[in-house]
Coordinates of C-alpha atoms and ligand atoms in Angstrom, one line a residue:
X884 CA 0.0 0.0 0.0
X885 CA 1.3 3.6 -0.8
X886 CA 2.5 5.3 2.3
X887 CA 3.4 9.0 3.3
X888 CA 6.3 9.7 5.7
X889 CA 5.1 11.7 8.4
X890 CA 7.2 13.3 11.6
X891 CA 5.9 12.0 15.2
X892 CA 6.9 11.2 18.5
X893 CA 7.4 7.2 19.5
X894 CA 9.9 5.0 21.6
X895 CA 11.4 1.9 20.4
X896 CA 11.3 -0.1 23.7
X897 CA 9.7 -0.1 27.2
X898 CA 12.6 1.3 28.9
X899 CA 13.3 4.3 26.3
X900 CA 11.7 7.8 26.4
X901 CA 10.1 8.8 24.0
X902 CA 12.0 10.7 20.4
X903 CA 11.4 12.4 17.2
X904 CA 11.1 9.6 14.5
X905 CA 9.7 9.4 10.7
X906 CA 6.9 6.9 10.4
X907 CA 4.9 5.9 7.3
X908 CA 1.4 6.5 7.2
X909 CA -0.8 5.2 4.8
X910 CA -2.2 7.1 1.9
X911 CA -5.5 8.7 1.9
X912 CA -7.8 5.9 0.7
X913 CA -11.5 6.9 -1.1
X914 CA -13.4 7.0 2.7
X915 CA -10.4 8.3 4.8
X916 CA -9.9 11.7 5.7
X917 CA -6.5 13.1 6.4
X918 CA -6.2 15.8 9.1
X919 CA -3.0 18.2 10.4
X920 CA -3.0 17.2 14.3
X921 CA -3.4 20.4 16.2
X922 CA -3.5 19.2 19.7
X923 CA -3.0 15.9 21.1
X924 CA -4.0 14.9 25.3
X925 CA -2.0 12.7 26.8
X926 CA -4.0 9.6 29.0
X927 CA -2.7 7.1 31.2
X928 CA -3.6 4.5 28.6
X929 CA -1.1 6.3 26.7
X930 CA 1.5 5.3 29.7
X931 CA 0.2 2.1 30.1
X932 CA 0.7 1.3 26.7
X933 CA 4.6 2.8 26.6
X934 CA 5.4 0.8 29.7
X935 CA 4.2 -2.4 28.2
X936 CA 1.6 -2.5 31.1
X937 CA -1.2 -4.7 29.2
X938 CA 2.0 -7.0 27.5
X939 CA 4.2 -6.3 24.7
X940 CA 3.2 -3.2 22.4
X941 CA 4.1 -3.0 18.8
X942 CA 7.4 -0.9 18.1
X943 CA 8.1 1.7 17.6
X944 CA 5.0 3.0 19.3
X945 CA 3.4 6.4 18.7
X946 CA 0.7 7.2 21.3
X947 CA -1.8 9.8 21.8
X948 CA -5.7 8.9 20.8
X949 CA -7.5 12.5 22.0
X950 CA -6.6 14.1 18.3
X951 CA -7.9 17.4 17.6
X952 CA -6.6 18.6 13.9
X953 CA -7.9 20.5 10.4
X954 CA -9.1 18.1 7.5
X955 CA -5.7 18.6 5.0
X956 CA -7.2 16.0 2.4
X957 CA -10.1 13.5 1.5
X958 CA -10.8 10.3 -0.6
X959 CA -12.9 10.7 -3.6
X960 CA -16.1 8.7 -1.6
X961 CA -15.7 10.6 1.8
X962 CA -19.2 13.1 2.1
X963 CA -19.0 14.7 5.6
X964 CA -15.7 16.2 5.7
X965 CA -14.1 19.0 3.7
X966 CA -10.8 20.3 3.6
X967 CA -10.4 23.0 6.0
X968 CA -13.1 21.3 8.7
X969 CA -12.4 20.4 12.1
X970 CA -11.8 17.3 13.0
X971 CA -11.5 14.7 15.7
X972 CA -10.3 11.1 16.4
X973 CA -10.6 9.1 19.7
X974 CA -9.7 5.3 20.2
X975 CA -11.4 3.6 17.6
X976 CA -10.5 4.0 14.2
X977 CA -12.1 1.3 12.1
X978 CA -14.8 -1.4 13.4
X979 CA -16.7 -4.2 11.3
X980 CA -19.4 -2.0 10.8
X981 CA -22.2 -4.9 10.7
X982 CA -22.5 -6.8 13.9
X983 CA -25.3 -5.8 16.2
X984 CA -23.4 -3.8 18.0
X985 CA -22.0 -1.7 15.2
X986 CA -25.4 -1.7 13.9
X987 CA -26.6 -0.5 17.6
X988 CA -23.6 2.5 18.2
X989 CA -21.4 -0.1 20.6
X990 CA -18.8 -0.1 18.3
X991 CA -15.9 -0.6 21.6
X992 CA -17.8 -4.2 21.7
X993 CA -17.6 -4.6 17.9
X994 CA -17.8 -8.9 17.7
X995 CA -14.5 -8.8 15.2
X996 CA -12.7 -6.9 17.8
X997 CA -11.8 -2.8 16.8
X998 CA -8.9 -1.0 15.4
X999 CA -7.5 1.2 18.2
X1000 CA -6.2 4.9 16.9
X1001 CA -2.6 3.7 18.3
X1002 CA -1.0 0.4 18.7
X1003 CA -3.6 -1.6 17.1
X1004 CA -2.9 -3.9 14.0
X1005 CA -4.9 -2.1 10.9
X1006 CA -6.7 -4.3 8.7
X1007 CA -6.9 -1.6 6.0
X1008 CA -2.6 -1.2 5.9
X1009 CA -1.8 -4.6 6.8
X1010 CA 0.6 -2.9 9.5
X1011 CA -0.7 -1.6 12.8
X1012 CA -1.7 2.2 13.8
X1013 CA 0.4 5.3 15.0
X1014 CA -1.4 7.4 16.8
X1015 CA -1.6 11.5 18.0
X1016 CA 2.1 12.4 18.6
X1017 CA 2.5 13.1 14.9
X1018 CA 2.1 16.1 12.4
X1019 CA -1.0 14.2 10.3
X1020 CA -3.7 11.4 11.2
X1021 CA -5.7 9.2 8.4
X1022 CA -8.8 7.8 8.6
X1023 CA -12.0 6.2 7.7
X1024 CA -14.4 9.5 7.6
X1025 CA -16.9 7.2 9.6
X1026 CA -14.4 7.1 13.1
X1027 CA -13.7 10.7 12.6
X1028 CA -15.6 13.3 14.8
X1029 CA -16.9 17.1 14.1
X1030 CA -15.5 19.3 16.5
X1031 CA -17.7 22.1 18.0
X1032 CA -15.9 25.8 17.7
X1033 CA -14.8 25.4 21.5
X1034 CA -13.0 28.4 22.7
X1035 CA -10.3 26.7 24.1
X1036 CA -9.4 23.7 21.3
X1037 CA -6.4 22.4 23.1
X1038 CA -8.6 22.0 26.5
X1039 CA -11.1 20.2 24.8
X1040 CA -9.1 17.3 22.9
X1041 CA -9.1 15.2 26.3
X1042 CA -12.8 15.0 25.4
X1043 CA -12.3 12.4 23.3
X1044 CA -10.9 9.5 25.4
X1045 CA -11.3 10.8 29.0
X1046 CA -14.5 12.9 28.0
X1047 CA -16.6 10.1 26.4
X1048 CA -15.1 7.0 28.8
X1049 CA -16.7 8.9 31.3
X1050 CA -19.5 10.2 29.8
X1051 CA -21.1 6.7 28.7
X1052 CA -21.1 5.0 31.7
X1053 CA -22.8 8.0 33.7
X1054 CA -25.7 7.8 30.7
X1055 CA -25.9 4.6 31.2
X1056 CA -25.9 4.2 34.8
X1057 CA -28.2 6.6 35.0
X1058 CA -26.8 9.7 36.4
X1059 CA -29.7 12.6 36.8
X1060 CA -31.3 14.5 39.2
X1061 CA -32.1 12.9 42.7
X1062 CA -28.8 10.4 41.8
X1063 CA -26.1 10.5 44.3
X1064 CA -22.8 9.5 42.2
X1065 CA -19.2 8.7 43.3
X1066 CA -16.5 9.4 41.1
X1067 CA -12.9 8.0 42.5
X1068 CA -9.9 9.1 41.8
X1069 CA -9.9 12.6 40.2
X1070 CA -7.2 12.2 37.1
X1071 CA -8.1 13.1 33.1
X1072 CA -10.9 11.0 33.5
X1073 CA -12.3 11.6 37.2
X1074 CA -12.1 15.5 37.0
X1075 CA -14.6 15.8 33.7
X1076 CA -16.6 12.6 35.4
X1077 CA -16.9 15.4 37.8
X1078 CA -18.4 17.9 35.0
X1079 CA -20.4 15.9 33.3
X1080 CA -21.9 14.4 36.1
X1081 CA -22.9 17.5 37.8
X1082 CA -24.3 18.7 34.1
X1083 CA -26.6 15.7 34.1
X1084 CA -27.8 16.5 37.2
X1085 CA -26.5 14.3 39.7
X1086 CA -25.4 14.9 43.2
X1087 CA -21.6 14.4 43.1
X1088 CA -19.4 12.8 45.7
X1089 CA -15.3 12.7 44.9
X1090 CA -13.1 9.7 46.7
X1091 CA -9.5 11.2 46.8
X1092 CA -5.9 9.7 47.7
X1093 CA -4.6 13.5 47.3
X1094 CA -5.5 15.9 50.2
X1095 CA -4.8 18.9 47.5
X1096 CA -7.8 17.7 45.5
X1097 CA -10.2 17.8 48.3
X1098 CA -10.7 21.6 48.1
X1099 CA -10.1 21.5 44.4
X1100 CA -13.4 18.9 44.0
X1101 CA -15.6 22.1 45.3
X1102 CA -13.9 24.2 42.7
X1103 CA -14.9 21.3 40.0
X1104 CA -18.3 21.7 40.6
X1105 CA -18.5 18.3 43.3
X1106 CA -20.8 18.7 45.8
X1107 CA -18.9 16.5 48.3
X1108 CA -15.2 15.2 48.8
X1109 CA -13.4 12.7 50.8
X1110 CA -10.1 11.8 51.8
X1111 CA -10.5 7.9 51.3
X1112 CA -8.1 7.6 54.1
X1113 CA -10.1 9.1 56.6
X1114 CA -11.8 6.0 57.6
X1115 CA -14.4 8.4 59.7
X1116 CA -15.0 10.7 56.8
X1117 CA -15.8 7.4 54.5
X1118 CA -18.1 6.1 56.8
X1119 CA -20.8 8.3 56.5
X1120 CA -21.5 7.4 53.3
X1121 CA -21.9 3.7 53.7
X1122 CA -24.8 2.3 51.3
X1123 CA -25.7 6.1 50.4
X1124 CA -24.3 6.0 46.6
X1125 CA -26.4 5.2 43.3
X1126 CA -23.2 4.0 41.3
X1127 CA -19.4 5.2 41.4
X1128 CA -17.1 5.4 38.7
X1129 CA -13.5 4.2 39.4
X1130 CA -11.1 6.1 37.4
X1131 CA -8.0 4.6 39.4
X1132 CA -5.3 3.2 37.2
X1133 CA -3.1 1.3 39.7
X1134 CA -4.4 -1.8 41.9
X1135 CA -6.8 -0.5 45.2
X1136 CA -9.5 -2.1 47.1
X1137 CA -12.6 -2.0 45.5
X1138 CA -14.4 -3.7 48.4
X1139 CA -14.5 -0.6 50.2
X1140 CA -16.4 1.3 47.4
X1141 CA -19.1 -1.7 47.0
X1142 CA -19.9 -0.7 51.1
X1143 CA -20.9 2.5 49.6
X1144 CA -23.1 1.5 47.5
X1145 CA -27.2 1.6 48.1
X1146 CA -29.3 -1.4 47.2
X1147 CA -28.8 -2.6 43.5
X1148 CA -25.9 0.0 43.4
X1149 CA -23.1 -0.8 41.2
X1150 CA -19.0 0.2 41.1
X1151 CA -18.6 0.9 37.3
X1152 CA -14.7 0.2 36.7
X1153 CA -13.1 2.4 33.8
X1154 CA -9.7 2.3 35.0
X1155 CA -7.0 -0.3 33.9
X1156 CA -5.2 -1.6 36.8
X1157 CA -2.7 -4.0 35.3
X1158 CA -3.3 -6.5 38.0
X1159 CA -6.4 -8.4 38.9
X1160 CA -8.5 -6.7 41.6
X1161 CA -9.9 -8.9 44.1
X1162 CA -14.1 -8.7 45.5
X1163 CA -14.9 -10.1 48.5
X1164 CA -18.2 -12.3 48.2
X1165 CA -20.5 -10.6 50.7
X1166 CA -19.6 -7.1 49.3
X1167 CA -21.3 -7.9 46.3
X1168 CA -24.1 -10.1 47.8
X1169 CA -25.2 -7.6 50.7
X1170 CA -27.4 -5.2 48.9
X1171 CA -27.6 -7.1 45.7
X1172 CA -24.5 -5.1 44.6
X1173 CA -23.0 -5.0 40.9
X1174 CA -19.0 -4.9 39.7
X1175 CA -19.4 -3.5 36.4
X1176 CA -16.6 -2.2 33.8
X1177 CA -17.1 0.3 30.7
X1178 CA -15.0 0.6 27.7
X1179 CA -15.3 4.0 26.0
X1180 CA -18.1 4.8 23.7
X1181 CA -19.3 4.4 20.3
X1182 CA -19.2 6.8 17.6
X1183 CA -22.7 8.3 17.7
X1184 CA -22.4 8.7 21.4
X1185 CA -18.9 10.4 21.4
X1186 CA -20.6 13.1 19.1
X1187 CA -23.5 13.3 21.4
X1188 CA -21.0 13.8 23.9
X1189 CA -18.8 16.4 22.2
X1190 CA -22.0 18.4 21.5
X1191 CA -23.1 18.0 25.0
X1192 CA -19.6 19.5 26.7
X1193 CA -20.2 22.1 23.9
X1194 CA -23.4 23.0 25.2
X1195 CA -22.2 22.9 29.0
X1196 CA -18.6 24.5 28.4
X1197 CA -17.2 21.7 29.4
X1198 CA -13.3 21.2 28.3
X1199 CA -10.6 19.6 30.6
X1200 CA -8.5 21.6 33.3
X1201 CA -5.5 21.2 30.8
X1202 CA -1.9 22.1 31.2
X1203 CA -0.4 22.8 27.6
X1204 CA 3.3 21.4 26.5
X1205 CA 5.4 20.8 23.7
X1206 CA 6.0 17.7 22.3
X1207 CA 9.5 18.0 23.4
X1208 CA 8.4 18.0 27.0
X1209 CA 6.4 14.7 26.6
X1210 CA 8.8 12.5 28.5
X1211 CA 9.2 14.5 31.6
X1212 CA 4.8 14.4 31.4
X1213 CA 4.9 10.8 31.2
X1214 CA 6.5 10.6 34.6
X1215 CA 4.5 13.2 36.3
X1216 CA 1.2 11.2 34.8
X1217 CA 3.4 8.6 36.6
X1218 CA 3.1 10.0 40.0
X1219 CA -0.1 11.6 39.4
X1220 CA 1.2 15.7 39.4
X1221 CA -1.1 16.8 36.8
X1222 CA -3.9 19.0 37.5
X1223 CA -5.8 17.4 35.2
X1224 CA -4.5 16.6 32.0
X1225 CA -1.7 17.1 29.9
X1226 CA -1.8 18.9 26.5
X1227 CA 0.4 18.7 23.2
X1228 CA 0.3 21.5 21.2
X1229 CA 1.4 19.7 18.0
X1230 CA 2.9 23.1 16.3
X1231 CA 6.0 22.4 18.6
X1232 CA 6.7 19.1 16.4
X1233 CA 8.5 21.3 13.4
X1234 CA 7.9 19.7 9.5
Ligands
LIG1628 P1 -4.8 9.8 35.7 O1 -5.0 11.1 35.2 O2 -3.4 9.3 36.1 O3 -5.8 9.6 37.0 C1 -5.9 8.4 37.7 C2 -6.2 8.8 39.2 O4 -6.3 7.6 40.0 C3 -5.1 9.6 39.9 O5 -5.2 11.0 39.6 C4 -5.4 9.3 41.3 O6 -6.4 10.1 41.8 C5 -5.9 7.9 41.3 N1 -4.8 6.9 41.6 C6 -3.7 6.7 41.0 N2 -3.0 5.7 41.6 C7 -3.7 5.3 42.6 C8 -3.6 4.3 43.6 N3 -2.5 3.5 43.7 N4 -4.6 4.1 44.6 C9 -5.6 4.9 44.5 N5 -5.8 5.9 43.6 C10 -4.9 6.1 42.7 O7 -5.3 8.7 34.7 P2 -6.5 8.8 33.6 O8 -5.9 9.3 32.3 O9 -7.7 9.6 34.2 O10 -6.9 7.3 33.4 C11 -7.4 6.6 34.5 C12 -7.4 5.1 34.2 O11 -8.5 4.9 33.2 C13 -6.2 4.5 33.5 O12 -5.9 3.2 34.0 C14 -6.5 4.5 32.0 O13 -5.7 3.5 31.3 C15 -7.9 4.1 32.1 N6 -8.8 4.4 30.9 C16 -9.7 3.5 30.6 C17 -10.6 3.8 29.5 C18 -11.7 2.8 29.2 O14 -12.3 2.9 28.2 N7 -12.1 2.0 30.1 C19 -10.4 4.9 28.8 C20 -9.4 5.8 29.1 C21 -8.6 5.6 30.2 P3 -6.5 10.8 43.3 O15 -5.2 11.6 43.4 O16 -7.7 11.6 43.3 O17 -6.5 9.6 44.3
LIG1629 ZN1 -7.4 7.3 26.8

């Protein structure tokens, strides 16, 4: 298959930073829409995948799947992009498109298994996919996104991972008014759970490690925070909580969210901890409790979700860097100093 060269940002094994390489993208087939990347988040999938956390990633690898860019050129079939449009891309990229959940918007649960924007082999190349840290992205027009005119572009690219992995499971779940929700661990993805929550309607409640993001929850529109060391503190809201969403990337006990839980209440895991977490049985059997996970969101839903945060003024709490600075911002993700996500502003990667 033709291929363009195109400057990114990849590393070549688990224990190498990331550097400036030249990868080969494919050409611009009739349905694929090429766009310049503009801004690029950075999510700890991104530092999952980089560390090798879920097994052995394909190399090099180019992360970044919350892509924010300016159409640059389309294939001769492609009918809802022109060049010059915003444009998005989140996680998936390509799907089978005719399985009932295809058919149904739950494209994550496609039954032949989906093309990831990064490290994912691409059946349309042959190869496997580069993602965000890079100058252009290309695409089948139906996994691209239209970008509202947010004020703040660069603030709102998180939307599309963090933004919509949060956003599903709260629809789903059911969060609304007279809903009391718990969102744990406030990262990328717990500090817009906190947004979007509270736009739906819901009463929030925040479970912290970090005393600094106590306060900060108030300031993010929760109505309540905990320290979730403060055993006293936690206890008041045994079997008060509708649902929680765990954000937390690293192994915790999830036993002492289930106690929170009312009746029929359910701990909705998003987060990736590389290690199995363990339940205990009469967590889940008192109350009729649930231990539920949620992978993203379709295509039709991240749109609804981008116009949503649109409507709200919703974007992410996002510190901006060059792609030069992308190593040291890997390993303060690492040790969780980022208030609350990181930023690429893809003009720093020179042609
Ligand atoms: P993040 O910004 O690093 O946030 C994770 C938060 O978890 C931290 O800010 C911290 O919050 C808490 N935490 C970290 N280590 C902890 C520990 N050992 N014990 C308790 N709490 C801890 O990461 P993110 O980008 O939001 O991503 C969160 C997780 O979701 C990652 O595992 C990521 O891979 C996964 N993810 C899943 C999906 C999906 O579709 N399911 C999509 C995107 C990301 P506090 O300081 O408040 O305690
Ligand atoms: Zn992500």
């Amino acid at each position: 298959m033709e291929t363009k060269q195109v400057k990114a940002y990849g590393s070549e094994a688990a224990t190498e930073p990331l550097k400036e390489m030249v990868i080969n993208r494919r050409a611009v087939q009739p349905h694929d829409v090429e766009f310049e990347v503009l801004y690029c988040g950075i999510c700890h999938s991104d530092l999952h995948q980089i560390k090798d956390d879920f097994g052995p990633s394909f190399r090099p690898i180019v992360p970044g799947h919350e892509i924010v860019g300016r159409v640059t050129a389309i294939g001769d079939h492609v009918k809802n992009f022109k060049v010059g449009d915003l444009a998005a891309v989140g996680c998936i990229v390509d799907a089978c498109g005719h399985c009932e959940y295809c058919e149904t918007d739950l494209e994550p649960f496609c039954d032949e298994g989906v093309t990831y924007s990064f490290n994912s082999p691409d059946k349309i190349s042959g190869g496997y996919t580069y993602g965000g840290f890079s100058k252009t992205y290309v695409c089948n027009e139906k996994y691209v996104l239209h970008m509202p005119e947010f004020k703040d572009m660069a603030a709102a690219a998180p939307l599309l991972c963090a933004g919509i992995t949060v956003y599903s499971p709260l629809k789903h779940w059911g969060a609304a008014p007279g809903k009391k929700v718990g969102v744990l661990g406030i990262g990328g993805l717990g500090h817009l759970a906190i947004k979007i929550a509270k736009a739906m309607g819901a009463e929030v409640v925040v479970f912290t490690t970090s005393p600094s993001k106590v306060e900060d929850a108030k300031r993010l529109g929760a109505d309540e925070a905990v320290l979730s060391s403060d055993e006293e503190a936690m206890a008041k809201y045994n079997r008060k909580l509708h649902f929680i969403i765990d954000t937390v990337s690293a192994k915790h006990d999830v036993n002492t969210y289930l106690n929170l839980l009312r009746h029929d209440g359910t701990v909705v895991l998003v987060g990736l901890p590389p290690e199995p977490l363990e339940i205990g049985a009469f967590n889940v059997v008192s109350g009729r409790r649930s231990f539920a996970g949620s992978n993203i969101g379709g295509i039709a839903e991240t749109q609804e979700m981008l116009d949503f945060c649109f409507k709200h003024n919703i974007t992410a709490e996002s510190e901006i860097i060059n792609i030069q600075e992308v190593n040291t911002a890997f390993e303060r993700l690492e040790k969780g100093d980022v208030k609350y996500r990181f930023v690429i502003d893809m003009a720093s990667l020179k042609i």
